[in-house]
Coordinates of C-alpha atoms in Angstrom, one line a residue:
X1 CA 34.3 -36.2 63.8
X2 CA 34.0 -33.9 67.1
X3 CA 30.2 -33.7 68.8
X4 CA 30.2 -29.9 67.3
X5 CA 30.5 -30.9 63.7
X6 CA 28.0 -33.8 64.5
X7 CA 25.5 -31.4 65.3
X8 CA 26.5 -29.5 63.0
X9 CA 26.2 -31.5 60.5
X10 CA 22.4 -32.9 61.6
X11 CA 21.3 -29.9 62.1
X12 CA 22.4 -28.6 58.2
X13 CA 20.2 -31.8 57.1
X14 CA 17.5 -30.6 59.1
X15 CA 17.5 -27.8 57.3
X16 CA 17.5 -29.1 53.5
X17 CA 15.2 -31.2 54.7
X18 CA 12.9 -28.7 55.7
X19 CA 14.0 -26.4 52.6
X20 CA 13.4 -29.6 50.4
X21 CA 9.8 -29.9 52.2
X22 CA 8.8 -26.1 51.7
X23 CA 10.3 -26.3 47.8
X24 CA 7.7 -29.9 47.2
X25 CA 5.1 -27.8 49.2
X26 CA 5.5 -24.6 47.0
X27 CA 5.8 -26.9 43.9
X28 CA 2.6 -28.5 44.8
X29 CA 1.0 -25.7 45.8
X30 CA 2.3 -23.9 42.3
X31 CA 0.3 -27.0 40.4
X32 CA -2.5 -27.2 42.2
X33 CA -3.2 -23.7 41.6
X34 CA -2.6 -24.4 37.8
X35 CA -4.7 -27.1 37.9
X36 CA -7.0 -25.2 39.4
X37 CA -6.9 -22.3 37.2
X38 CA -7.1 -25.0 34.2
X39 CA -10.1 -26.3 35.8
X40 CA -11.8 -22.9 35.5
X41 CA -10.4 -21.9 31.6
X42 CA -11.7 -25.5 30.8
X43 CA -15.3 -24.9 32.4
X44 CA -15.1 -21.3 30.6
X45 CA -14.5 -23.0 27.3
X46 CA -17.2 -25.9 27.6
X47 CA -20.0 -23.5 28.3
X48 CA -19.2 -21.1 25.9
X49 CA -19.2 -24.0 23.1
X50 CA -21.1 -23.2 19.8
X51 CA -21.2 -26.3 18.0
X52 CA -23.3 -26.5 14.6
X53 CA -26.4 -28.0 15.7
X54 CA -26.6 -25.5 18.8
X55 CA -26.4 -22.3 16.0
X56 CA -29.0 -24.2 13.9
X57 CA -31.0 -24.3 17.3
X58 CA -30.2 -20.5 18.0
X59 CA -30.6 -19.5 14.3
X60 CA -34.2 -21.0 14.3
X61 CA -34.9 -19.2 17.7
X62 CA -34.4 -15.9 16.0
X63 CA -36.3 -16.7 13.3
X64 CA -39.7 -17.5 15.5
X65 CA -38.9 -14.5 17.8
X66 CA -39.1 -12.2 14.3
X67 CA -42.2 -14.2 13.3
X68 CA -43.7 -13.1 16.6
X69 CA -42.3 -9.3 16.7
X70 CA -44.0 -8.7 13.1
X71 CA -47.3 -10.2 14.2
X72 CA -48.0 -7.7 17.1
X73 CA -46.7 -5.1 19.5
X74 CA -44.8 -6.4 22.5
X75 CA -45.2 -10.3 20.6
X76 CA -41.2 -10.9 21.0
X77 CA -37.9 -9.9 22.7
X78 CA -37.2 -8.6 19.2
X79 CA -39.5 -5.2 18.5
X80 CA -38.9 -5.7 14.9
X81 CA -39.7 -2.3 14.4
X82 CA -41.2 -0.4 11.2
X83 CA -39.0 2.0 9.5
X84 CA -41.4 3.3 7.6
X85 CA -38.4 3.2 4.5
X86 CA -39.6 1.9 1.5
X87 CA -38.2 3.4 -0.8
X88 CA -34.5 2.3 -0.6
X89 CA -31.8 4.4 -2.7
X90 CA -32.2 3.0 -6.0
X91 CA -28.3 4.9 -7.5
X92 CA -30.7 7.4 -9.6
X93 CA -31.3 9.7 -6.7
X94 CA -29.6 13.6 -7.9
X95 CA -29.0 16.3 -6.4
X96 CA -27.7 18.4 -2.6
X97 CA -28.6 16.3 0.9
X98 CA -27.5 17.0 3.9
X99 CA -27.0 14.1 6.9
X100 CA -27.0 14.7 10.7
X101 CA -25.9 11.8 12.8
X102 CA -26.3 12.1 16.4
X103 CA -25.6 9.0 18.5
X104 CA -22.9 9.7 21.2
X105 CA -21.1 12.5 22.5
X106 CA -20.4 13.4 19.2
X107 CA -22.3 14.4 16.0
X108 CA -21.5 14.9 12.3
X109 CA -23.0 16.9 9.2
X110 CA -22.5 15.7 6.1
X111 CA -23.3 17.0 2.9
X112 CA -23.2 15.3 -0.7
X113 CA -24.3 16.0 -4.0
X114 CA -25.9 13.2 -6.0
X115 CA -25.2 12.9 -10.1
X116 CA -27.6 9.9 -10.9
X117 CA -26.8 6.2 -11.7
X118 CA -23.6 7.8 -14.0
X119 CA -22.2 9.9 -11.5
X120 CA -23.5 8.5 -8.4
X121 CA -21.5 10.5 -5.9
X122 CA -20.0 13.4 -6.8
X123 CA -18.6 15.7 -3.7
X124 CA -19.1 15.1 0.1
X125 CA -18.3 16.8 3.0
X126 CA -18.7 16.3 6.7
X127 CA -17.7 18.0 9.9
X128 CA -17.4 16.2 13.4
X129 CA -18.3 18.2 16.7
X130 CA -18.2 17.6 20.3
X131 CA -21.2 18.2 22.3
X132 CA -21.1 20.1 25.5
X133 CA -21.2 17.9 28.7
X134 CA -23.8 20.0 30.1
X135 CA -25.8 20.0 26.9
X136 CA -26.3 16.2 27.5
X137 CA -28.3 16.8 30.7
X138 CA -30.3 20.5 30.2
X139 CA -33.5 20.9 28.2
X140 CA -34.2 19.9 24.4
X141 CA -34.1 23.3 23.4
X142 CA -30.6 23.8 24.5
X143 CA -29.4 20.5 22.6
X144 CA -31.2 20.9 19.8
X145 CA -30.1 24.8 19.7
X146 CA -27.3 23.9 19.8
X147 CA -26.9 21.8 16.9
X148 CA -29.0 23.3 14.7
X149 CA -26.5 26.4 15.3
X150 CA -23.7 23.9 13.8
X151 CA -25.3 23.1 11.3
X152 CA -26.2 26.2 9.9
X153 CA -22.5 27.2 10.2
X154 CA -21.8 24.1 8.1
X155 CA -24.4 24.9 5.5
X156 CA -22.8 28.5 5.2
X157 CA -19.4 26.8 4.1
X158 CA -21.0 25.1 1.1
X159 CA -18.8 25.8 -1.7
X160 CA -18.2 24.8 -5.1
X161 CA -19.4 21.6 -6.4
X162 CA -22.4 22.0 -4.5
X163 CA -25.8 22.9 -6.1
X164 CA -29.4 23.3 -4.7
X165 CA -31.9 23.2 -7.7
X166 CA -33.9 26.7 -8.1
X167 CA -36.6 26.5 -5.7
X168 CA -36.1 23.8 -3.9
X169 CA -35.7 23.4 0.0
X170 CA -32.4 21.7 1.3
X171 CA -33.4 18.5 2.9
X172 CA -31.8 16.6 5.5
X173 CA -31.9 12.8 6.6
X174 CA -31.5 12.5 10.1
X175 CA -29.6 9.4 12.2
X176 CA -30.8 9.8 15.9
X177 CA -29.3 6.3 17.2
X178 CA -31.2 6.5 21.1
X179 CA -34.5 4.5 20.9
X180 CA -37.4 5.9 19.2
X181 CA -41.6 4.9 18.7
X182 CA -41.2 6.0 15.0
X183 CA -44.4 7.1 13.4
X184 CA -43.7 8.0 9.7
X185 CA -40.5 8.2 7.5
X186 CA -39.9 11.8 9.1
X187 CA -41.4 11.6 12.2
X188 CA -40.3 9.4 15.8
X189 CA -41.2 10.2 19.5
X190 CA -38.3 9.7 21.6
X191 CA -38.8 6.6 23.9
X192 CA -35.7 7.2 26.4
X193 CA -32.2 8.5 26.4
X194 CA -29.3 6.2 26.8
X195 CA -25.4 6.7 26.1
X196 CA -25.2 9.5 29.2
X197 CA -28.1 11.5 27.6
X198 CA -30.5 12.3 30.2
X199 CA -33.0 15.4 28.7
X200 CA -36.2 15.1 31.1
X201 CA -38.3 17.3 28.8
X202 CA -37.2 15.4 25.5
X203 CA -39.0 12.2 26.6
X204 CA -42.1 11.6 24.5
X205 CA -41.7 14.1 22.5
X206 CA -40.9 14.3 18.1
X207 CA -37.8 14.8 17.8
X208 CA -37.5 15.9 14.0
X209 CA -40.3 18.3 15.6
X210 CA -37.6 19.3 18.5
X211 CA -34.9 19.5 15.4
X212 CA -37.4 21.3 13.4
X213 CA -38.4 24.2 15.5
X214 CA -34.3 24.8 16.5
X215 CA -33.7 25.0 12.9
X216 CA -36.5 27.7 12.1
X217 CA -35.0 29.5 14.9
X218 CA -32.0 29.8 13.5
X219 CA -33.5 31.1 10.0
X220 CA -32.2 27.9 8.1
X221 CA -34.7 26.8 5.5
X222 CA -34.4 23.3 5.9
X223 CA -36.8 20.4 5.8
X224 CA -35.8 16.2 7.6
X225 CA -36.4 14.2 4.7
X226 CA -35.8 11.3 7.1
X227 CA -35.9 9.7 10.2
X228 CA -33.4 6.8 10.8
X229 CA -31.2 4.9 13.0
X230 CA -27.4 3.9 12.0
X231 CA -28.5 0.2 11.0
X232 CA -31.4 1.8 8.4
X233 CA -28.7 3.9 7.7
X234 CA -25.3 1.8 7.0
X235 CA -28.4 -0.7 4.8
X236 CA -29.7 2.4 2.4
X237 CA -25.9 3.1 2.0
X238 CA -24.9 -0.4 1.5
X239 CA -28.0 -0.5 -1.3
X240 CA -27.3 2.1 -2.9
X241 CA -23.8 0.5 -4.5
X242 CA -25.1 -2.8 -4.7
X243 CA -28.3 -3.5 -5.4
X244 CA -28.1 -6.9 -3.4
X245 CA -27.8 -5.7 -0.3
X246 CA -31.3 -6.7 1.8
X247 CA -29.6 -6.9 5.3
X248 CA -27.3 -4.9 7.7
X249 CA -25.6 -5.3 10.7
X250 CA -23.9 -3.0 12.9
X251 CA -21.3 -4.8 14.7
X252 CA -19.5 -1.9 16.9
X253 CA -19.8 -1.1 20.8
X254 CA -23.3 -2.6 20.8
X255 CA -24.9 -4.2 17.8
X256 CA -28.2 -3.9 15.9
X257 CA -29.7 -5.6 12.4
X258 CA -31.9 -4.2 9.7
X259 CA -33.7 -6.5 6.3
X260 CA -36.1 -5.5 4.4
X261 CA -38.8 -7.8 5.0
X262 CA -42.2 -8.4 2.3
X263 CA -44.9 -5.7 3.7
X264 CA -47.3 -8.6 3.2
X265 CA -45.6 -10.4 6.0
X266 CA -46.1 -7.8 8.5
X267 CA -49.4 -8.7 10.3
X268 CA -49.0 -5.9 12.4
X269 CA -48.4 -3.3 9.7
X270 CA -52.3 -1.8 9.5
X271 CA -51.8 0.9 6.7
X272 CA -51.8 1.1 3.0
X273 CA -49.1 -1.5 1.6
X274 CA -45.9 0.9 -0.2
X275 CA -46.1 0.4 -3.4
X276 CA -42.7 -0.8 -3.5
X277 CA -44.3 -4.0 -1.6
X278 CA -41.3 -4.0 0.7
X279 CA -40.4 -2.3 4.2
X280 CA -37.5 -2.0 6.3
X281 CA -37.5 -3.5 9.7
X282 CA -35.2 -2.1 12.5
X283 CA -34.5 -5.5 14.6
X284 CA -33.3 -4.0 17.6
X285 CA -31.9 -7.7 17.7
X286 CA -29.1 -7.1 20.3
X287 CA -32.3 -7.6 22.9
X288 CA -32.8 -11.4 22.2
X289 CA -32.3 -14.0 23.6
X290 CA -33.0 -17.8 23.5
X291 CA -32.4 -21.1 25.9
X292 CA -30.2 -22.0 23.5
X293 CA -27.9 -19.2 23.6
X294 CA -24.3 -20.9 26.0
X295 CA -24.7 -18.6 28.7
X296 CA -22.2 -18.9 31.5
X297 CA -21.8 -17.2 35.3
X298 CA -19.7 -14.6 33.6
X299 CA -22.6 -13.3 31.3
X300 CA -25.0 -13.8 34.3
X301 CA -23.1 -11.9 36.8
X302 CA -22.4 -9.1 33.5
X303 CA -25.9 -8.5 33.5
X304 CA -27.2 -8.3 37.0
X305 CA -24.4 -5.5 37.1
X306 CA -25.4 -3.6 34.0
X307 CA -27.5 -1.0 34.1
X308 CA -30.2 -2.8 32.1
X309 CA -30.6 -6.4 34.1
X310 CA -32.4 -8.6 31.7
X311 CA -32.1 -7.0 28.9
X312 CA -29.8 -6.8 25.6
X313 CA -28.7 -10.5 26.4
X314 CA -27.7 -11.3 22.8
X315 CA -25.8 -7.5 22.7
X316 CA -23.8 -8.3 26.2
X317 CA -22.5 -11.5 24.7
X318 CA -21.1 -10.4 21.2
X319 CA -20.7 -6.7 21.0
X320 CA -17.3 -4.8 21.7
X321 CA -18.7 -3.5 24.8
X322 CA -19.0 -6.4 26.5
X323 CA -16.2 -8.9 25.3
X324 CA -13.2 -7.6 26.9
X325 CA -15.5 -7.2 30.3
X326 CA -16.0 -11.2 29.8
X327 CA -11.9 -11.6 29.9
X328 CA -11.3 -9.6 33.0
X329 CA -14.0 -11.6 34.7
X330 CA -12.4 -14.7 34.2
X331 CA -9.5 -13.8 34.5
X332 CA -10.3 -12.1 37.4
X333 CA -12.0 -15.5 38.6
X334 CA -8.6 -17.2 37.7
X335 CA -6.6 -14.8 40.3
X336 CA -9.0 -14.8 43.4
X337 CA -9.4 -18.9 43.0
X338 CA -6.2 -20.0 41.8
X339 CA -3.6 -17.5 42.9
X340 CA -3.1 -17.2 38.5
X341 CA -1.0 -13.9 39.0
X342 CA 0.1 -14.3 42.1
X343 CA -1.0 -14.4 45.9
X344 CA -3.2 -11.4 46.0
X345 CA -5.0 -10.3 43.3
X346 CA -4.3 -7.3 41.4
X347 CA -6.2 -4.1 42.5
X348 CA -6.7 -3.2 38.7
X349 CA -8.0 -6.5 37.3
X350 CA -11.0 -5.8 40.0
X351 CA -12.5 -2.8 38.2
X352 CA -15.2 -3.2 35.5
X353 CA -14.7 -2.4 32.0
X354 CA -10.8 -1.6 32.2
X355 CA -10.2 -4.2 29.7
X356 CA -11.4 -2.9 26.8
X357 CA -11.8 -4.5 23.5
X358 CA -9.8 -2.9 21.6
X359 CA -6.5 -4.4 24.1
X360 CA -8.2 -7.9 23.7
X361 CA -8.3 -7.7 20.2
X362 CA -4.5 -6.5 20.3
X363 CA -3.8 -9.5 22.8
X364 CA -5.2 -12.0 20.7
X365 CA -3.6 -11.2 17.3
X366 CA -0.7 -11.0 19.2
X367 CA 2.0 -13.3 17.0
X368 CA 5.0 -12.3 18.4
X369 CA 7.7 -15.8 20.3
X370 CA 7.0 -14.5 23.9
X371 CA 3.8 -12.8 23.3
X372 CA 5.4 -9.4 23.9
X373 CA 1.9 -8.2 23.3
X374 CA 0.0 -9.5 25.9
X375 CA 2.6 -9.0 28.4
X376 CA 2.5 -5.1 27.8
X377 CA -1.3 -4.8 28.0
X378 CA -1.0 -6.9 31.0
X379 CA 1.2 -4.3 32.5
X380 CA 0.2 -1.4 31.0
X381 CA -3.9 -2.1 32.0
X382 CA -3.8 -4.4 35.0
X383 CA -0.6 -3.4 36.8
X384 CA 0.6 -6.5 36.3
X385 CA 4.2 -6.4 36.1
X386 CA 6.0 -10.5 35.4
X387 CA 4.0 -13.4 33.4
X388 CA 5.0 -16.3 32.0
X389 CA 5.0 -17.6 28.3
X390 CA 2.6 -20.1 29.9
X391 CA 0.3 -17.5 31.6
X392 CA 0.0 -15.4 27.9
X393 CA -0.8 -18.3 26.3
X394 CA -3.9 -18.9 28.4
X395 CA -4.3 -14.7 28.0
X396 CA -4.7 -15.3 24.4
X397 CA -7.2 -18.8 24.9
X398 CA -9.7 -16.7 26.8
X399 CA -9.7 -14.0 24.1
X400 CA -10.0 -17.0 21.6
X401 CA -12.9 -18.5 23.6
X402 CA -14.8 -15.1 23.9
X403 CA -14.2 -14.0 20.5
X404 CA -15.2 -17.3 18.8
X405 CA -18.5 -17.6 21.0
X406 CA -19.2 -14.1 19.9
X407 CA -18.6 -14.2 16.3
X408 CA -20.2 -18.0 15.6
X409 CA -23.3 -16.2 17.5
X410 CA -23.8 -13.3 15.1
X411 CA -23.0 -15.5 12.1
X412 CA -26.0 -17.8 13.5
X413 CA -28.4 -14.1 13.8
X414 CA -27.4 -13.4 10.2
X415 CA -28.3 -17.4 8.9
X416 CA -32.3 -16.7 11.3
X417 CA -32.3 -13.6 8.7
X418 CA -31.5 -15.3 5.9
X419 CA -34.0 -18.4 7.0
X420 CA -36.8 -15.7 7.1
X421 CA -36.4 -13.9 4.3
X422 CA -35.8 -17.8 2.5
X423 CA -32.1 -16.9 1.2
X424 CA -31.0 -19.7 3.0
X425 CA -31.6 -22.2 0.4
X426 CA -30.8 -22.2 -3.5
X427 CA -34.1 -22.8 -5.8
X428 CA -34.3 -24.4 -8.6
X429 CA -32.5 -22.8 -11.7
X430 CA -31.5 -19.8 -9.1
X431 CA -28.4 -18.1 -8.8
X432 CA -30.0 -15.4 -6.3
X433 CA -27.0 -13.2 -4.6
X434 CA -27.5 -11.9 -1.2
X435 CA -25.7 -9.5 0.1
X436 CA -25.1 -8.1 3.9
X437 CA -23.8 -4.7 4.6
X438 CA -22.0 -4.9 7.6
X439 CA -20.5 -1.9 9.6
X440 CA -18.9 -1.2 13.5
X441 CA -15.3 -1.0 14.8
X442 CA -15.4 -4.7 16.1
X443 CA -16.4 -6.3 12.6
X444 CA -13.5 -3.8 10.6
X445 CA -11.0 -4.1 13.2
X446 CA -11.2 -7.6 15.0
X447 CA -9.8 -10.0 12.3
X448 CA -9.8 -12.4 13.8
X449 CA -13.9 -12.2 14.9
X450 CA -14.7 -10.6 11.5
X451 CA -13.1 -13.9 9.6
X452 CA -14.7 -16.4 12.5
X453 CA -17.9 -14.4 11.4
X454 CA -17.5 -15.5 7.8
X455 CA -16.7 -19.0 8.0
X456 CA -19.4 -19.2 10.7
X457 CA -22.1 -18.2 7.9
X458 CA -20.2 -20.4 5.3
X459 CA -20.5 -23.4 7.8
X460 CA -24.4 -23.1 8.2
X461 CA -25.2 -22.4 4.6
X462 CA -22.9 -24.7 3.2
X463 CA -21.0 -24.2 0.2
X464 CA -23.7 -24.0 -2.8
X465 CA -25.9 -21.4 -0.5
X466 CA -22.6 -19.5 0.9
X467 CA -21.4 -19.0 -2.9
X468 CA -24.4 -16.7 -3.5
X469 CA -23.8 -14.9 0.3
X470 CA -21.7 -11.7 0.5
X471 CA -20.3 -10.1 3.3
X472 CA -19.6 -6.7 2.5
X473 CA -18.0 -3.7 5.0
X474 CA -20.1 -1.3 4.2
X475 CA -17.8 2.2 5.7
X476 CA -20.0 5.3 7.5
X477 CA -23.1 4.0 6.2
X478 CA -24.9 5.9 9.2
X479 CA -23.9 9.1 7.9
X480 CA -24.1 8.9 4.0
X481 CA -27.1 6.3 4.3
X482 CA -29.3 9.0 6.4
X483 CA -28.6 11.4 3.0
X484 CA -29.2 9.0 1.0
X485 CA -32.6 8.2 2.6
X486 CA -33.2 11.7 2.5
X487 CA -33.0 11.8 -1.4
X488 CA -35.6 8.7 -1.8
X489 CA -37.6 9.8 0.1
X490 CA -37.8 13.5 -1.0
X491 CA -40.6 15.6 -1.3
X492 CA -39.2 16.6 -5.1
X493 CA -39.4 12.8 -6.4
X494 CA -42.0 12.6 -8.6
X495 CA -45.4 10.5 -7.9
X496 CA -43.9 7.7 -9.7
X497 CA -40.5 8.0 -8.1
X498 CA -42.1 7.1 -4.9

């Protein structure tokens, strides 16, 4: 062999050499990162962990933290707050309501005429409009103007199958989901706006009294029956087909729970006791929060971001929208630290909230061979164009980890409720049935949280309690609930009614 092909010839294994070198150094580069990126998923799933005796631990938590809201003002993270509904429909309630729901950008009016036990309801009607931009940020006379002037258009279209009794004024129950210091059954001073409200002059003030005075203005004879938040709501509208129902959850962008609680075991309740004997308490219990709860870095780091640091805890952890903003910051942990899609992380996967629930939800029932699923959303939301089999799988495991943490902790909030109200136990001879009225996108469209959820309650109760404990989605209850409220709580009932 000539000196030329020698050389040649060293110089070509040189070069696999060094090719077989970089291909071992990318290969253990490539599995170091994946071990890496393990590390972190298996870190994420250890901290979020929710075994039994930890919900037991976070149900009993709630359970002293409603003790302590019912004994005073300011006593717990929970306000526990009083309705002031004690009269719950009762499926004899007759006659025309009428419902306004505001809680977003959006309000509806709904109308329904109520035939008694027999005929329970017999015609509804709602509309659904859009609120200005601008209304959301002028005074309370242009807001309320302005809805009072849709609602008087919609009580002009009331047609056939619609009666008001001689005599009688129409009355309205009214769902005003911002945060409110209620003060009777018809009467709340608004506390702050959230949701992108911001109406300076509103603060403080009553706002049936604010509704009250727009609807005078526009010559509508029309009296609020009924002050109420969704939760109230969706329970009064869950009662009234079921006369079981005693609790209700809202589980939906954020997340809320109503009961109705003995008014003997309100310490802090200073007036006459309803002679029902019972009153609704609003929760508010997306604002607890216990040592128990399995916080991780991700949660942390959610909240000192938020615009309420501190706050909502419980809420940021198991509400829809929170969940998907968990994923992206692991996964968004998972690109910076362990190259997971690549060497530079993708611009998209760096801005808050752009994975909403709604796509994890899609991602995780995903059942498709190649997870065709997650590799759209991935695309579609985060720019990211290639994954692997193997990098969907671990997609789907976050949404699993997230989802599971979130459901096991409502089901454990629910089992506090139950433990309070002493349905968590069967007495002796008793075949008591309990019922939950449960409402929001994430519980009706996240099967997979809605049936962790369910076997979450079943799991703590065990199977004697959880045969007499129902579940039941409980559809719009903000809207036909407030009307319903409006009709038990009418000025027309008679002394005995009430």
């Amino acid at each position: 062999m000539g000196k030329v092909a020698v050389g040649a010839a060293v110089v070509c294994a040189a070069t696999a050499c060094a090719v077989a070198a970089l291909i071992v150094r990318h290969r253990m580069r490539k599995s170091g990162r994946w071990a890496r990126a393990m590390a972190i998923l298996k870190e994420f799933e250890e901290t979020c962990a929710t075994p039994t005796s930890k919900l037991r631990q976070v149900a009993d938590a709630m359970t002293v933290e409603m003790h302590a809201g019912l004994a005073s003002e300011g006593g717990s993270k929970l306000k526990m707050l009083i309705s002031y509904v004690d009269n719950l429909p009762t499926g004899d309630e007759k006659g025309l309501f009428y419902a306004l729901d505001l809680g977003g950008t959006n309000f509806r009016v709904l109308r329904v005429q109520l035939g008694g036990r027999k005929e329970r309801v017999i015609k509804q009607e709602f509309t659904e409009v859009s609120i200005p931009p601008h209304l959301m940020t002028e005074t309370s006379d242009a807001l309320f103007d302005y809805i009072a002037t849709e609602l008087a258009k919609f009580v002009a279209t009331e047609g056939e199958g619609f009666h008001l009794s001689v005599g009688r004024q129409r009355e309205l129950g009214f769902t005003f989901s911002f945060p409110v210091r209620q003060t009777s059954i018809s009467s709340g001073t608004l506390i702050k706006w959230t949701k992108g409200f911001s109406i300076e002059d509103a603060v403080g003030e009553d706002v049936v009294a604010e509704l009250t005075k727009a609807v005078e203005r526009q010559g509508l004879d029309m009296r609020v029956s009924a002050l109420v938040n969704d939760t109230i709501g969706t329970l009064a509208g869950g009662r009234y087909y079921d006369n079981d129902v005693v609790i209700a959850v809202i589980l939906g962008t954020g997340t809320n729970a109503a009961y109705v609680e003995r008014a003997h075991a309100i310490p802090k309740w200073h007036g006459l006791l309803p002679k029902s004997g019972e009153m609704v308490i609003n929760m508010e219990w997306g604002n607890f929060r216990s040592s128990h709860l399995p916080i991780t870095e991700y949660d942390q780091a959610l909240d000192s971001d938020s615009l309420n640091p501190g706050e909502q805890i419980f809420e940021k952890m198991l509400s829809g929208m929170y969940l998907g903003e968990i994923v992206r910051r692991v996964l968004c942990r998972m690109a910076e630290e362990a190259a997971f899609f690549g060497d530079t992380v993708p611009p998209k996967l760096q801005v808050p909230f752009v994975l909403r629930t709604p796509e994890m939800s899609a991602m995780h029932h995903d059942s498709s061979p190649d997870l065709k699923v997650v590799g759209t959303k991935l695309k579609d939301i985060l720019g990211i164009s290639s994954t692997s089999l193997k990098i969907r799988k671990v997609v789907i495991e976050i949404c699993n980890i997230v989802s599971t943490r979130g459901a096991r902790l409502a089901g454990a909030g629910i089992y506090g409720i139950l433990k309070k109200i002493g349905r968590d136990v069967v007495r002796d001879g008793e075949t008591q049935r309990t019922v939950v009225a449960m409402d929001g996108g994430l519980f009706e469209h996240y099967s997979e949280y809605s049936t962790c959820l369910q076997s979450t309650l079943r799991e703590l109760l065990g199977e004697e309690v959880a045969d007499n404990v129902a579940i039941e989605h409980a559809n719009d209850g903000s809207g036909i609930g407030a009307a319903l409220l409006a009709a038990s709580h009418s000025q027309y009932l008679e002394p005995d009614e009430s």
